[in-house]
Short mmCIF file of N, CA and C in Angstrom, two decimals:
data_model
loop_
_atom_site.label_atom_id
_atom_site.label_comp_id
_atom_site.label_asym_id
_atom_site.label_seq_id
_atom_site.Cartn_x
_atom_site.Cartn_y
_atom_site.Cartn_z
N MET A 25 0.57 -0.62 0.01
CA MET A 25 0.17 -0.11 -0.02
C MET A 25 0.25 0.66 -0.15
N LEU A 26 2.42 1.44 -0.12
CA LEU A 26 3.24 2.19 0.28
C LEU A 26 3.30 3.48 -0.74
N ASN A 27 3.42 1.97 -1.71
CA ASN A 27 3.75 2.81 -3.13
C ASN A 27 1.71 2.97 -3.99
N ALA A 28 0.60 3.17 -3.47
CA ALA A 28 -0.18 3.65 -3.89
C ALA A 28 -0.04 4.45 -4.61
N GLN A 29 -1.37 5.00 -5.39
CA GLN A 29 -0.90 6.63 -6.07
C GLN A 29 -2.87 7.18 -5.77
N ALA A 30 -2.53 8.29 -5.03
CA ALA A 30 -3.14 8.93 -4.31
C ALA A 30 -3.21 10.58 -4.01
N PHE A 31 -4.47 11.21 -4.35
CA PHE A 31 -4.05 12.53 -4.51
C PHE A 31 -3.82 13.21 -3.44
N LYS A 32 -2.60 13.46 -3.33
CA LYS A 32 -2.07 14.62 -2.05
C LYS A 32 -2.58 15.65 -1.53
N LYS A 33 -1.67 16.32 -0.36
CA LYS A 33 -2.74 17.20 0.17
C LYS A 33 -2.42 18.60 -0.41
N HIS A 34 -0.89 18.04 -1.50
CA HIS A 34 0.22 19.63 -1.61
C HIS A 34 -0.56 19.41 -2.78
N HIS A 35 -1.39 18.86 -3.35
CA HIS A 35 -2.11 18.57 -4.78
C HIS A 35 -3.19 19.79 -4.92
N ALA A 36 -3.93 19.61 -3.88
CA ALA A 36 -5.72 20.43 -4.36
C ALA A 36 -5.02 21.86 -3.62
N LEU A 37 -3.50 22.22 -3.08
CA LEU A 37 -3.38 23.09 -2.75
C LEU A 37 -3.11 23.80 -3.43
N ILE A 38 -1.66 22.86 -4.43
CA ILE A 38 -1.91 24.44 -6.30
C ILE A 38 -2.63 24.18 -6.80
N MET A 39 -4.35 22.95 -6.86
CA MET A 39 -4.98 23.30 -7.37
C MET A 39 -5.66 24.41 -6.42
N PHE A 40 -5.90 25.35 -5.59
CA PHE A 40 -6.63 25.72 -4.75
C PHE A 40 -5.66 27.24 -4.92
N ILE A 41 -5.05 27.28 -5.21
CA ILE A 41 -3.97 28.42 -6.27
C ILE A 41 -3.77 28.84 -6.98
N ILE A 42 -4.08 28.20 -8.24
CA ILE A 42 -3.65 27.86 -9.78
C ILE A 42 -6.30 28.80 -9.68
N MET A 43 -6.10 27.94 -9.94
CA MET A 43 -8.29 28.59 -9.32
C MET A 43 -8.71 29.99 -8.67
N MET A 44 -7.65 30.31 -7.13
CA MET A 44 -7.89 31.56 -7.09
C MET A 44 -7.10 32.77 -7.63
N ILE A 45 -6.34 32.53 -8.28
CA ILE A 45 -5.26 33.13 -9.89
C ILE A 45 -6.27 33.64 -11.21
N CYS A 46 -6.81 32.69 -11.05
CA CYS A 46 -8.05 32.56 -12.21
C CYS A 46 -8.46 33.48 -11.26
N LEU A 47 -9.05 33.46 -10.81
CA LEU A 47 -10.68 34.06 -10.36
C LEU A 47 -10.39 35.17 -9.88
N GLY A 48 -9.20 36.40 -9.42
CA GLY A 48 -8.61 37.18 -9.11
C GLY A 48 -8.44 37.64 -10.76
N ALA A 49 -7.72 37.52 -12.18
CA ALA A 49 -7.87 37.85 -12.89
C ALA A 49 -8.98 37.98 -13.85
N TYR A 50 -10.27 37.16 -13.45
CA TYR A 50 -11.07 37.45 -13.82
C TYR A 50 -11.71 39.03 -13.27
N PHE A 51 -11.75 39.23 -11.96
CA PHE A 51 -12.13 40.02 -11.91
C PHE A 51 -11.15 41.29 -11.79
N LEU A 52 -9.96 41.67 -11.55
CA LEU A 52 -8.78 42.58 -12.00
C LEU A 52 -9.60 42.78 -13.49
N SER A 53 -10.01 41.94 -14.78
CA SER A 53 -10.23 41.82 -15.67
C SER A 53 -11.28 43.39 -15.58
N LYS A 54 -12.25 42.74 -15.20
CA LYS A 54 -13.71 43.99 -14.75
C LYS A 54 -13.82 44.89 -14.08
N LEU A 55 -11.92 45.09 -13.77
CA LEU A 55 -12.18 46.92 -13.20
C LEU A 55 -11.09 47.31 -15.07
N SER A 56 -11.49 47.62 -15.22
CA SER A 56 -11.47 48.41 -17.19
C SER A 56 -11.32 49.92 -16.43
N PRO A 57 -9.91 50.23 -16.99
CA PRO A 57 -9.11 51.82 -16.44
C PRO A 57 -9.45 52.76 -17.65
N LEU A 58 -10.50 52.24 -18.94
CA LEU A 58 -11.34 53.10 -19.78
C LEU A 58 -11.81 53.93 -18.96
N GLU A 59 -11.92 55.62 -19.64
CA GLU A 59 -11.62 56.42 -19.35
C GLU A 59 -12.40 57.33 -20.50
N GLN A 60 -13.99 57.82 -21.03
CA GLN A 60 -13.81 58.50 -22.39
C GLN A 60 -14.43 59.83 -21.88
N SER A 61 -14.23 60.31 -22.70
CA SER A 61 -14.77 61.65 -22.50
C SER A 61 -16.02 62.09 -24.35
N ILE A 62 -17.17 62.26 -24.03
CA ILE A 62 -17.53 62.99 -24.80
C ILE A 62 -16.82 64.09 -25.52
N VAL A 63 -17.00 63.33 -27.34
CA VAL A 63 -16.40 64.60 -28.38
C VAL A 63 -17.19 64.64 -28.84
N HIS A 64 -18.33 64.74 -28.88
CA HIS A 64 -19.36 65.06 -30.36
C HIS A 64 -20.14 64.81 -29.84
N GLU A 65 -21.78 65.31 -30.07
CA GLU A 65 -23.41 64.95 -29.75
C GLU A 65 -24.19 65.52 -30.58
N GLN A 66 -24.51 64.95 -31.47
CA GLN A 66 -26.14 65.11 -31.73
C GLN A 66 -27.13 64.69 -32.67
N ALA A 67 -28.00 65.45 -32.33
CA ALA A 67 -29.66 64.79 -32.78
C ALA A 67 -29.55 64.23 -33.64
N VAL A 68 -30.83 62.02 -34.13
CA VAL A 68 -30.71 62.62 -35.17
C VAL A 68 -31.97 62.34 -35.87
N ASN A 69 -33.07 62.43 -34.54
CA ASN A 69 -34.03 62.88 -34.85
C ASN A 69 -34.32 63.52 -33.64
N THR A 70 -36.08 63.67 -33.38
CA THR A 70 -36.64 64.32 -31.38
C THR A 70 -36.79 63.02 -30.85
N HIS A 71 -36.79 62.00 -31.07
CA HIS A 71 -36.51 60.30 -29.91
C HIS A 71 -34.34 60.08 -29.61
N ALA A 72 -33.53 60.36 -29.89
CA ALA A 72 -32.24 59.56 -30.43
C ALA A 72 -31.19 61.06 -30.83
N THR A 73 -29.88 60.34 -29.87
CA THR A 73 -28.96 61.37 -29.71
C THR A 73 -27.30 60.92 -30.42
N VAL A 74 -26.83 60.71 -30.84
CA VAL A 74 -25.50 59.88 -32.20
C VAL A 74 -24.37 60.88 -31.10
N PHE A 75 -24.17 60.11 -29.39
CA PHE A 75 -22.74 60.44 -28.72
C PHE A 75 -21.76 59.45 -29.89
N ILE A 76 -20.25 60.98 -29.61
CA ILE A 76 -19.13 60.63 -29.73
C ILE A 76 -17.92 60.54 -29.00
N THR A 77 -17.71 59.17 -28.27
CA THR A 77 -16.46 59.36 -27.10
C THR A 77 -15.61 59.31 -27.48
N GLU A 78 -13.91 59.18 -27.21
CA GLU A 78 -12.85 59.01 -27.45
C GLU A 78 -12.00 58.43 -26.01
N ALA A 79 -12.00 57.18 -25.71
CA ALA A 79 -11.55 56.90 -25.54
C ALA A 79 -10.68 56.24 -24.98
N SER A 80 -9.76 56.17 -23.98
CA SER A 80 -8.57 55.79 -23.70
C SER A 80 -8.56 54.72 -22.81
N ALA A 81 -7.41 53.90 -22.86
CA ALA A 81 -6.76 52.79 -22.20
C ALA A 81 -5.99 52.87 -21.56
N GLY A 82 -5.03 54.06 -21.58
CA GLY A 82 -4.04 54.15 -21.01
C GLY A 82 -2.49 54.90 -21.47
N ALA A 83 -2.12 54.89 -21.46
CA ALA A 83 -0.67 55.87 -21.57
C ALA A 83 0.00 54.58 -23.10
N THR A 84 0.16 53.33 -23.50
CA THR A 84 0.49 52.43 -23.88
C THR A 84 -1.08 52.21 -25.03
N THR A 85 -1.65 52.59 -25.18
CA THR A 85 -2.65 53.14 -26.06
C THR A 85 -3.37 53.45 -27.27
N ASP A 86 -3.38 53.43 -28.05
CA ASP A 86 -4.75 54.48 -28.88
C ASP A 86 -5.33 54.81 -28.74
N PHE A 87 -6.17 56.42 -28.95
CA PHE A 87 -8.11 56.21 -28.98
C PHE A 87 -8.35 55.62 -29.46
N SER A 88 -9.25 55.41 -28.81
CA SER A 88 -10.97 54.77 -29.07
C SER A 88 -12.00 55.62 -29.80
N TYR A 89 -12.66 56.06 -30.22
CA TYR A 89 -13.62 56.22 -30.65
C TYR A 89 -15.31 55.07 -30.68
N ARG A 90 -15.93 55.85 -29.57
CA ARG A 90 -17.30 54.74 -30.07
C ARG A 90 -18.82 55.92 -30.02
N PHE A 91 -18.91 55.00 -30.48
CA PHE A 91 -20.43 55.98 -31.16
C PHE A 91 -21.83 55.19 -30.69
N TYR A 92 -22.53 56.29 -29.91
CA TYR A 92 -23.68 55.25 -28.89
C TYR A 92 -24.60 55.81 -29.41
N LEU A 93 -26.16 55.76 -29.22
CA LEU A 93 -26.75 56.25 -29.72
C LEU A 93 -27.75 56.18 -28.57
N TYR A 94 -28.26 57.67 -27.99
CA TYR A 94 -29.00 57.41 -26.61
C TYR A 94 -30.09 58.82 -26.59
N ASP A 95 -31.06 57.60 -25.90
CA ASP A 95 -32.53 58.83 -25.72
C ASP A 95 -32.13 60.94 -25.54
N ALA A 96 -33.28 61.18 -26.87
CA ALA A 96 -32.46 63.14 -26.76
C ALA A 96 -34.03 63.02 -25.38
N SER A 97 -33.81 62.48 -24.51
CA SER A 97 -34.77 63.28 -23.71
C SER A 97 -34.46 62.73 -21.96
N LYS A 98 -33.33 63.05 -22.26
CA LYS A 98 -32.59 62.28 -21.30
C LYS A 98 -30.99 63.08 -21.65
N THR A 99 -30.19 64.03 -20.06
CA THR A 99 -29.73 64.32 -19.98
C THR A 99 -27.86 64.04 -20.32
N VAL A 100 -26.96 65.00 -20.79
CA VAL A 100 -25.42 64.30 -21.09
C VAL A 100 -25.65 63.66 -19.37
N GLU A 101 -25.48 64.32 -18.27
CA GLU A 101 -25.24 63.25 -17.38
C GLU A 101 -25.48 61.48 -16.02
N GLU A 102 -26.73 61.74 -16.84
CA GLU A 102 -27.65 61.01 -17.76
C GLU A 102 -26.70 59.49 -17.95
N PHE A 103 -26.28 60.01 -19.90
CA PHE A 103 -25.71 59.26 -20.39
C PHE A 103 -24.46 58.87 -20.09
N LYS A 104 -23.68 60.06 -19.44
CA LYS A 104 -22.44 59.31 -18.53
C LYS A 104 -22.28 58.58 -17.54
N LYS A 105 -23.44 58.24 -16.57
CA LYS A 105 -23.64 57.12 -15.53
C LYS A 105 -24.38 56.21 -16.50
N ALA A 106 -24.72 55.60 -17.88
CA ALA A 106 -24.73 54.83 -18.47
C ALA A 106 -23.82 54.08 -18.95
N LEU A 107 -22.15 55.25 -19.89
CA LEU A 107 -21.53 54.55 -19.54
C LEU A 107 -20.78 53.58 -18.37
N SER A 108 -20.52 53.79 -17.46
CA SER A 108 -19.99 53.60 -16.21
C SER A 108 -21.21 52.20 -16.01
N ASN A 109 -22.25 52.40 -16.01
CA ASN A 109 -23.11 50.71 -16.46
C ASN A 109 -23.08 49.77 -17.33
N ASN A 110 -21.46 50.26 -18.06
CA ASN A 110 -21.19 49.32 -19.86
C ASN A 110 -22.34 49.47 -20.63
N TYR A 111 -23.07 50.63 -21.32
CA TYR A 111 -24.01 50.70 -21.78
C TYR A 111 -23.13 50.83 -23.30
N SER A 112 -23.71 49.67 -24.95
CA SER A 112 -22.60 49.16 -25.95
C SER A 112 -23.21 50.38 -26.42
N PRO A 113 -21.24 50.53 -27.26
CA PRO A 113 -20.91 51.27 -27.91
C PRO A 113 -22.05 51.25 -29.74
N PHE A 114 -23.03 51.41 -30.81
CA PHE A 114 -23.12 50.55 -32.14
C PHE A 114 -21.50 50.31 -32.96
N LEU A 115 -20.42 51.57 -32.60
CA LEU A 115 -19.49 50.81 -33.55
C LEU A 115 -17.87 51.72 -32.27
N ILE A 116 -16.83 50.85 -32.92
CA ILE A 116 -16.05 51.22 -32.15
C ILE A 116 -14.68 51.45 -33.01
N THR A 117 -14.30 52.63 -33.32
CA THR A 117 -13.10 52.79 -34.73
C THR A 117 -12.54 54.10 -33.78
N SER A 118 -11.05 53.35 -35.11
CA SER A 118 -9.89 54.05 -34.66
C SER A 118 -9.82 55.98 -34.94
N ASP A 119 -10.71 56.28 -36.09
CA ASP A 119 -11.31 56.67 -36.66
C ASP A 119 -12.31 58.04 -35.99
N SER A 120 -11.89 59.69 -35.45
CA SER A 120 -12.38 60.52 -35.32
C SER A 120 -13.15 61.16 -36.13
N LYS A 121 -13.00 61.10 -37.16
CA LYS A 121 -13.92 62.01 -38.28
C LYS A 121 -15.06 60.63 -38.99
N ALA A 122 -15.28 59.77 -38.65
CA ALA A 122 -16.15 58.90 -39.17
C ALA A 122 -17.72 59.47 -39.53
N LEU A 123 -18.22 60.14 -38.56
CA LEU A 123 -19.23 60.64 -38.34
C LEU A 123 -19.54 61.26 -40.32
N ASN A 124 -19.86 61.19 -40.87
CA ASN A 124 -19.87 61.91 -42.12
C ASN A 124 -21.52 62.64 -42.18
N LYS A 125 -22.91 62.42 -41.70
CA LYS A 125 -24.08 62.97 -41.36
C LYS A 125 -24.61 62.25 -41.17
N ILE A 126 -26.42 63.29 -40.87
CA ILE A 126 -27.30 62.42 -40.06
C ILE A 126 -28.44 63.21 -40.92
N GLU A 127 -29.18 62.11 -41.92
CA GLU A 127 -30.42 62.92 -42.98
C GLU A 127 -31.37 61.96 -43.45
N ASN A 128 -32.90 62.77 -43.22
CA ASN A 128 -34.06 61.23 -43.19
C ASN A 128 -33.79 60.42 -41.86
N GLY A 129 -33.09 60.75 -40.97
CA GLY A 129 -32.75 59.72 -39.59
C GLY A 129 -32.37 59.20 -39.69
N VAL A 130 -30.96 58.51 -41.31
CA VAL A 130 -30.32 57.54 -41.13
C VAL A 130 -28.42 58.36 -40.81
N ILE A 131 -28.05 57.58 -40.20
CA ILE A 131 -26.68 58.01 -40.06
C ILE A 131 -25.31 57.53 -41.59
N TYR A 132 -24.81 58.69 -41.23
CA TYR A 132 -23.84 58.20 -42.81
C TYR A 132 -22.49 57.90 -41.92
N LEU A 133 -21.95 56.89 -41.81
CA LEU A 133 -20.23 57.18 -41.74
C LEU A 133 -19.88 56.59 -42.10
N ASN A 134 -18.35 57.34 -43.03
CA ASN A 134 -17.38 56.99 -43.29
C ASN A 134 -15.75 56.79 -42.31
N VAL A 135 -15.63 55.45 -42.05
CA VAL A 135 -14.41 55.61 -41.66
C VAL A 135 -13.42 55.16 -42.89
N LYS A 136 -12.09 56.02 -42.09
CA LYS A 136 -10.76 55.64 -42.00
C LYS A 136 -9.82 55.07 -41.26
N GLY A 137 -9.29 54.06 -41.35
CA GLY A 137 -8.91 53.88 -40.59
C GLY A 137 -9.81 52.14 -39.57
N LYS A 138 -9.45 52.15 -38.80
CA LYS A 138 -10.01 50.51 -38.32
C LYS A 138 -10.91 50.96 -37.44
N VAL A 139 -11.95 49.40 -38.26
CA VAL A 139 -13.54 49.02 -37.53
C VAL A 139 -12.74 47.70 -36.25
N PHE A 140 -13.19 48.28 -34.72
CA PHE A 140 -12.72 47.08 -33.93
C PHE A 140 -14.20 45.91 -33.75
N SER A 141 -15.52 47.05 -33.90
CA SER A 141 -16.30 46.78 -33.83
C SER A 141 -17.69 47.58 -34.34
N PHE A 142 -19.07 46.87 -34.70
CA PHE A 142 -20.40 47.61 -35.28
C PHE A 142 -20.99 46.80 -35.27
N ASN A 143 -22.60 47.40 -35.09
CA ASN A 143 -23.26 47.24 -35.47
C ASN A 143 -24.20 48.23 -36.25
N ASN A 144 -24.77 47.35 -37.37
CA ASN A 144 -25.80 49.00 -38.97
C ASN A 144 -27.15 48.35 -38.19
N LEU A 145 -27.37 48.37 -36.85
CA LEU A 145 -29.22 48.28 -36.86
C LEU A 145 -29.31 48.47 -35.00
N PRO A 146 -28.36 50.08 -34.49
CA PRO A 146 -28.12 49.96 -33.54
C PRO A 146 -29.57 49.77 -32.47
N ALA A 147 -29.65 49.86 -31.67
CA ALA A 147 -31.31 50.61 -30.81
C ALA A 147 -31.24 51.17 -29.52
N TYR A 148 -32.33 52.02 -29.11
CA TYR A 148 -31.75 52.22 -27.84
C TYR A 148 -32.94 53.14 -27.51
N LYS A 149 -33.62 53.41 -26.24
CA LYS A 149 -34.45 52.87 -25.44
C LYS A 149 -35.52 53.87 -25.69
N TYR A 150 -36.27 55.20 -25.48
CA TYR A 150 -37.14 55.75 -25.58
C TYR A 150 -38.62 55.42 -24.90
N ASN A 151 -39.06 56.00 -23.93
CA ASN A 151 -40.21 55.80 -23.14
C ASN A 151 -39.92 54.38 -23.55
N ASN A 152 -39.95 53.43 -22.90
CA ASN A 152 -39.41 52.24 -22.02
C ASN A 152 -40.20 51.30 -23.36
N SER A 153 -39.84 51.35 -24.60
CA SER A 153 -39.44 51.11 -26.16
C SER A 153 -38.36 51.28 -26.89
N ILE A 154 -38.34 49.83 -27.51
CA ILE A 154 -36.88 49.95 -28.18
C ILE A 154 -37.29 50.05 -29.35
N TYR A 155 -36.32 50.89 -30.07
CA TYR A 155 -36.81 51.75 -31.22
C TYR A 155 -35.00 51.41 -31.99
N THR A 156 -34.89 51.90 -33.67
CA THR A 156 -33.58 51.53 -33.84
C THR A 156 -33.19 52.38 -35.18
N ILE A 157 -32.19 52.51 -35.92
CA ILE A 157 -32.01 53.35 -36.30
C ILE A 157 -31.06 52.76 -37.55
N PRO A 158 -31.50 53.15 -38.78
CA PRO A 158 -30.27 52.53 -39.33
C PRO A 158 -28.80 53.61 -39.82
N VAL A 159 -27.98 52.54 -40.47
CA VAL A 159 -27.13 53.16 -40.22
C VAL A 159 -26.25 53.02 -41.85
N VAL A 160 -25.09 54.05 -42.51
CA VAL A 160 -25.28 52.94 -43.63
C VAL A 160 -23.78 53.18 -43.62
N ILE A 161 -22.46 53.06 -43.58
CA ILE A 161 -21.04 52.65 -43.16
C ILE A 161 -20.08 52.60 -44.32
N THR A 162 -18.85 53.33 -45.03
CA THR A 162 -18.48 52.47 -46.05
C THR A 162 -16.96 52.92 -45.45
N ALA A 163 -15.82 51.77 -45.19
CA ALA A 163 -14.48 52.03 -44.34
C ALA A 163 -14.12 51.74 -45.11
N LYS A 164 -12.41 52.16 -44.97
CA LYS A 164 -11.66 51.98 -45.56
C LYS A 164 -10.91 51.48 -44.54
N PRO A 165 -9.18 51.05 -45.15
CA PRO A 165 -7.95 50.30 -43.86
C PRO A 165 -7.43 52.08 -42.99
N TYR A 166 -7.26 52.99 -44.53
CA TYR A 166 -6.32 54.35 -44.17
C TYR A 166 -6.52 54.89 -45.77
#
């Protein structure tokens, strides 16, 4: 019986330490250092506003520009609060001048740079109803 294979206590300790490291890494990833500032705000229609924010995750990363649709009846402070609650953008790009025009309730984008994330039919909530606005995008790498 002395040569029998068994689960030793130090194996359990090693597994516990590995699990704690993984759990700690997960929680640290949720503490995002992403800082955003509003660089542009424009009405799409009477119910929706486009907000463009400049986001920086630190000194070693480039700026990204995030495009949001938000309820026009709410204030800028309410929008900033929604940002802190992980409100999702419909476009994340490296181009600060991607917004070409807004015409007849359609958003036209002309991106010259990287597109990191894009949703061509973004939704926003207005008076407890969900609405969408069409987005037309032209993208070139540079």
